[in-house]
XYZ file of C-alpha atoms in Angstrom:
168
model
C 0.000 0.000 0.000
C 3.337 2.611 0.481
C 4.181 1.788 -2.666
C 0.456 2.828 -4.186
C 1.059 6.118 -1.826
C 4.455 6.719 -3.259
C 3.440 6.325 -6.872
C 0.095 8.665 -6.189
C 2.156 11.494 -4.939
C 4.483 11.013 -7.575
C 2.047 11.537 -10.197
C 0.500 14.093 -8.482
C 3.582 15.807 -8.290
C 4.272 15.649 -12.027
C 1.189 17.287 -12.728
C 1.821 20.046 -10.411
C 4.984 20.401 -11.886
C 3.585 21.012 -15.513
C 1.255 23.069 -14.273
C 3.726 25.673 -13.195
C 6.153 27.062 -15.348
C 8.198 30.255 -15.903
C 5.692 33.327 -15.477
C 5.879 36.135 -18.433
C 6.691 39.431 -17.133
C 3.950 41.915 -16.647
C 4.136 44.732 -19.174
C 1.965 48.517 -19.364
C -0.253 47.965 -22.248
C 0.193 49.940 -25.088
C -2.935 51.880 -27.484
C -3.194 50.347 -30.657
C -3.333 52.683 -33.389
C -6.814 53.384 -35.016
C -6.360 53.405 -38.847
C -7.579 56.816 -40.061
C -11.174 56.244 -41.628
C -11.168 57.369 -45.601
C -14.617 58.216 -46.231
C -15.373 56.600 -49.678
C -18.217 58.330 -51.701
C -21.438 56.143 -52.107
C -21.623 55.264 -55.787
C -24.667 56.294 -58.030
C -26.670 54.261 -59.141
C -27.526 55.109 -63.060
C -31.028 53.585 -63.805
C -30.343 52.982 -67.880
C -33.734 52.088 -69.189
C -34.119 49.190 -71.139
C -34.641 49.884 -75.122
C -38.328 49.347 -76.231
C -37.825 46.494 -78.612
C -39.046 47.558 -82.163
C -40.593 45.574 -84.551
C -38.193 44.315 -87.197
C -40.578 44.266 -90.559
C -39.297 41.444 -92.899
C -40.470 41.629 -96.474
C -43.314 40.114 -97.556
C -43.884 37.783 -100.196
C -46.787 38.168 -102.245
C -47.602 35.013 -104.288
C -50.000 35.809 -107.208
C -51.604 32.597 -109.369
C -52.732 33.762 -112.528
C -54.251 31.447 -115.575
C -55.758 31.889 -118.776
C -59.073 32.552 -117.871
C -59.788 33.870 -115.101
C -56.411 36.109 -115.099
C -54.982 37.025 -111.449
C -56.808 34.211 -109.554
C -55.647 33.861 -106.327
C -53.340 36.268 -103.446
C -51.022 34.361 -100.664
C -49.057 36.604 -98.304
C -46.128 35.174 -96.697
C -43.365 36.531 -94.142
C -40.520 34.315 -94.625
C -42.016 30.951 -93.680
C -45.277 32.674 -91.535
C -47.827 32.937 -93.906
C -50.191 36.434 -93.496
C -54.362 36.221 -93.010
C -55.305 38.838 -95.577
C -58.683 40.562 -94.897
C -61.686 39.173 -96.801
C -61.677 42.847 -98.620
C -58.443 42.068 -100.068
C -58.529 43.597 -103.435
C -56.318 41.228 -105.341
C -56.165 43.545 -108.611
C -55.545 46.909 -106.201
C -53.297 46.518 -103.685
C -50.352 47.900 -101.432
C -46.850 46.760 -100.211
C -43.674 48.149 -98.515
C -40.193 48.802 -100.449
C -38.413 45.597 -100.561
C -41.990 43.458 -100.680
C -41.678 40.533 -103.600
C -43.905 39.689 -105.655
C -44.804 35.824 -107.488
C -46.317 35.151 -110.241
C -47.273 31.893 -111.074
C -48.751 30.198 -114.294
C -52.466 28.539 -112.867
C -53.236 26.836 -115.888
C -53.826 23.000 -116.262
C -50.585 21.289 -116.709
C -52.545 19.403 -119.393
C -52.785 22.500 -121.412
C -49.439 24.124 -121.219
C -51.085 27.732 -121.848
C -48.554 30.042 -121.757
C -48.751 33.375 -119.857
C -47.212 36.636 -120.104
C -46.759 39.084 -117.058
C -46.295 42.838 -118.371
C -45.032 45.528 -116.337
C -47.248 48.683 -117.899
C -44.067 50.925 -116.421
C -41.183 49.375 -117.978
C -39.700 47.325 -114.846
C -38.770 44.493 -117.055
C -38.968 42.757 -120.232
C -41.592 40.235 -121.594
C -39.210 37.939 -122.040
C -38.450 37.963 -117.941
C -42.418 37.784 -117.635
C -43.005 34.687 -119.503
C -44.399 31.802 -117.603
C -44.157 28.901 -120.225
C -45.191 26.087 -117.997
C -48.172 25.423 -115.553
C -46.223 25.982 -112.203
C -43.473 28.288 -114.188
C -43.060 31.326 -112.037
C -41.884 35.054 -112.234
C -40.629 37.155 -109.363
C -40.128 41.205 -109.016
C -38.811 42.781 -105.653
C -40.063 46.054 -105.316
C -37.524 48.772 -104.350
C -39.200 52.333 -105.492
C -42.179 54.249 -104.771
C -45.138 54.504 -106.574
C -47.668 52.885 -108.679
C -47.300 50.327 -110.870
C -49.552 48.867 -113.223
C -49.117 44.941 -114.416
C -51.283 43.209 -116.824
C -51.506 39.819 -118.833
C -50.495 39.668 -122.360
C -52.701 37.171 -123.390
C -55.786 38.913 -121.355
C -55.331 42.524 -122.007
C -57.741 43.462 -120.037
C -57.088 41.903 -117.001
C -54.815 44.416 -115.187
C -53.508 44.866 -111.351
C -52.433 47.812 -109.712
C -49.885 47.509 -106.901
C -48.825 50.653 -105.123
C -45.417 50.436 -103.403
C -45.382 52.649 -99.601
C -41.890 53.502 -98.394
């Protein structure tokens, strides 16, 4: 039982031992600096307003079939692969477009017949020979790039005539 005594204190006196250990000297404390404060203006806030997206107008296709009898038949509108609804009042011998609208023609006839058509431009903006629609299906295209009002008619119906006023 000494020898559980002697170890105890032992032990006991280890621990004490590490417990205690050189003591730091005791010094007057000394101010720390305070860093200068830089006063940084507040930034403004520039409220940029967003653009108002416009409208980008793509020309329009107007695809015209014409035959041999009953001269410009039938009016299809397109914008690039969307076609257009055109009003029931759509006058398909008096009509308007923009600058840069096209124009189709396109020979209606029965392939069976192979009539040959003729689209004349009244105001000189091309040839007969450009105009000619040989075949059923055969087409002939004009973009329109001025002002004004032009007047196209079938050579082989005279009197059936359309009017197509170009807006800028």
């Amino acid at each position: 039982m000494k020898i559980k005594l002697i170890f105890a204190i032992i032990i006991l006196s280890m621990i004490l031992a590490g417990c205690v250990g050189p003591t730091e000297p005791v010094s007057t404390p000394v101010p720390t600096p305070t860093p200068a404060v830089t006063v940084e203006p507040t930034p403004v806030v520039t409220i940029v307003p967003t653009p108002t997206p416009v409208a980008q107008l793509f020309p329009i296709t107007y695809k015209i079939w014409v035959d041999s009898y009953l001269g410009f038949n039938k009016i299809r509108a397109a914008n690039g692969s969307t076609y257009i609804n055109l009003p029931s009042e759509f006058n398909k011998s008096d009509f308007k477009i923009n600058i840069g609208d096209k124009v189709v023609w396109i020979n209606d006839n029965d392939p069976s017949s192979d009539y040959p058509l003729t689209i004349v431009s009244n105001d000189g903006l091309w040839d007969n020979k450009t105009g000619y629609l040989r075949y059923s299906y055969s087409e002939f295209e004009y973009t329109f790039n001025k002002t004004g009002t032009y007047t196209v008619s079938i050579k082989e119906l005279a009197r059936k005539q359309q009017k197509i006023t170009v807006n800028s």
